[in-house]
Amino acid sequence: MTVMMPQRHRATAKKPMWIIVLLSMVCIVLIGAYVFPPRRFSKCYLSASSVCTNFKDWLPSMGRRERTDEEIISSVVIRDILSMPMPVSKNPKIALMFLTPGSLPFEKLWEKFLQGHEGRYSIYVHASREKPVHTSSLFAGRDIHSDAVVWGLISMVDAEKRLLANALEDVDNQVFVLLSDSCVPLHSFDYVYNYLMGTNVSFVDCFKDPGPHGSGRYSPEMYPEIDKRDFRKGAQWFAVTRRHALMILADSLYYKKFKLYCKPAEGRNCIADEHYLPTLFNMVDPGGISNWSVTNVDWSEGKWHPRSYSADDVTYDLLKNITAIDEIFRVTSDDKKLVMQKPCLWNGSKRPCYLFARKFNPEALDNLLKLFTSYTSV
């Protein structure tokens, strides 16, 4: 008798539920990150930051961003200004634009610098606190309508634009130099005139500082018109061509961004006059500027304000040493304290960088007058 063995049934395999749960959670996180990206990565679509590299790997590519009406208007206006022919002057002049709180302590020195060169320069004085008392006849009647200026605020840029507007009324003005009440000339007038008139480049300081006093002052609210990677820093003391002076006055788009979102003592401590023009030129005409200022300022003391020169500091050696500088040195404000060094190239040739210097105290006037002829001789 054959005994039938009972049929064996294979037990149903248990599904690895923990794997299914884990995969589900990962999918939910990825979908959530795509739809609602973390704040840190919210601008990774257009950012070049290394923080975004891994995040970008799985993001779908984006098409070109549609520009706003204001951006289109701005680009057209700036493009045409940069390409249009400028009026030719039979008597080209340098516009010396003084941004000062009141009286100018070095008018006698400037008078000595300008003596014998009438018709080759114009003078404009913007006094933000009190009506200046002039000690030189060259400065009498050269005051323009002025307004209050607060350090670090957009009112400093407003004063610069006010000076440019007044100077542009004279069609003979071809180069526009912004100077402070503590500025002094380092060379003869002929040297300065030929230096500025002999090139079509504007002398605007511009460099990228990745530290807290550079890119750290950028506000995300400036996006998308101004990307963080385009944000630049530089000294406010410029010497610009007529074409670039017109461009500065024509700009409203980027100016508005700085007016709204670049303010001191608001977390990022953004100083408008240190960033507006460097950023503007970096975005619209980077090849048209020198990337350094022709006004020397000594920041070697590492303070909020540059070194000031007293009467005792003003010697022939000091002034000749400044006039001989032919390389720019900068130090980034991040922990690396990277030193950046570059030669000052004038039409491709290495030349001294500076035509003017600051900050000189008023009591230094007598020493400067005594030494002027000797330190300005080439």
mmCIF file of N, CA and C in Angstrom, residues 24 41 43 61 73 88 128 138 153 186 189 191 234 237 255 267 270 306 320 356:
data_model
loop_
_atom_site.group_PDB
_atom_site.id
_atom_site.type_symbol
_atom_site.label_atom_id
_atom_site.label_comp_id
_atom_site.label_asym_id
_atom_site.label_seq_id
_atom_site.Cartn_x
_atom_site.Cartn_y
_atom_site.Cartn_z
ATOM 1 N N SER A 24 10.693 54.970 0.104
ATOM 2 C CA SER A 24 9.573 55.917 0.082
ATOM 3 C C SER A 24 9.965 57.232 0.736
ATOM 4 N N PHE A 41 20.099 76.459 -0.603
ATOM 5 C CA PHE A 41 20.260 76.102 -2.004
ATOM 6 C C PHE A 41 19.235 76.782 -2.912
ATOM 7 N N LYS A 43 19.060 79.356 -4.539
ATOM 8 C CA LYS A 43 19.488 80.030 -5.763
ATOM 9 C C LYS A 43 20.560 79.228 -6.496
ATOM 10 N N SER A 61 17.871 71.042 -15.889
ATOM 11 C CA SER A 61 18.436 72.279 -16.405
ATOM 12 C C SER A 61 17.340 73.306 -16.639
ATOM 13 N N ILE A 73 15.111 97.604 -20.850
ATOM 14 C CA ILE A 73 15.307 99.042 -21.058
ATOM 15 C C ILE A 73 16.724 99.449 -20.696
ATOM 16 N N VAL A 88 33.125 115.534 -30.216
ATOM 17 C CA VAL A 88 34.555 115.838 -30.223
ATOM 18 C C VAL A 88 34.756 117.282 -29.761
ATOM 19 N N SER A 128 28.470 119.224 1.493
ATOM 20 C CA SER A 128 27.263 118.576 2.009
ATOM 21 C C SER A 128 26.786 119.100 3.361
ATOM 22 N N LEU A 138 40.203 130.566 -7.843
ATOM 23 C CA LEU A 138 39.856 129.523 -8.808
ATOM 24 C C LEU A 138 38.621 128.737 -8.359
ATOM 25 N N LEU A 153 25.738 105.619 3.128
ATOM 26 C CA LEU A 153 24.402 105.550 2.540
ATOM 27 C C LEU A 153 24.439 105.901 1.053
ATOM 28 N N LEU A 186 49.758 114.487 -6.946
ATOM 29 C CA LEU A 186 51.073 113.864 -6.793
ATOM 30 C C LEU A 186 52.026 114.199 -7.937
ATOM 31 N N PHE A 189 50.491 119.173 -13.471
ATOM 32 C CA PHE A 189 49.229 119.149 -14.205
ATOM 33 C C PHE A 189 49.406 118.486 -15.571
ATOM 34 N N TYR A 191 51.433 116.173 -16.510
ATOM 35 C CA TYR A 191 51.530 114.716 -16.352
ATOM 36 C C TYR A 191 50.138 114.112 -16.137
ATOM 37 N N GLY A 234 35.346 98.219 -4.306
ATOM 38 C CA GLY A 234 36.388 99.128 -4.762
ATOM 39 C C GLY A 234 36.277 100.476 -4.093
ATOM 40 N N TRP A 237 36.788 106.627 -5.265
ATOM 41 C CA TRP A 237 37.459 107.731 -5.964
ATOM 42 C C TRP A 237 37.822 107.317 -7.376
ATOM 43 N N TYR A 255 21.148 100.951 -9.701
ATOM 44 C CA TYR A 255 21.163 101.963 -8.637
ATOM 45 C C TYR A 255 20.039 101.702 -7.637
ATOM 46 N N GLY A 267 23.120 94.212 9.415
ATOM 47 C CA GLY A 267 23.562 92.825 9.302
ATOM 48 C C GLY A 267 24.775 92.680 8.406
ATOM 49 N N CYS A 270 26.558 96.906 4.419
ATOM 50 C CA CYS A 270 26.912 97.222 3.030
ATOM 51 C C CYS A 270 27.111 98.724 2.857
ATOM 52 N N PRO A 306 41.173 104.864 6.483
ATOM 53 C CA PRO A 306 42.579 104.783 6.065
ATOM 54 C C PRO A 306 43.481 105.661 6.913
ATOM 55 N N LYS A 320 57.402 110.944 -2.737
ATOM 56 C CA LYS A 320 58.046 110.275 -3.871
ATOM 57 C C LYS A 320 57.801 108.767 -3.835
ATOM 58 N N PHE A 356 46.827 111.091 -7.521
ATOM 59 C CA PHE A 356 46.409 111.839 -6.333
ATOM 60 C C PHE A 356 46.558 110.938 -5.116
#
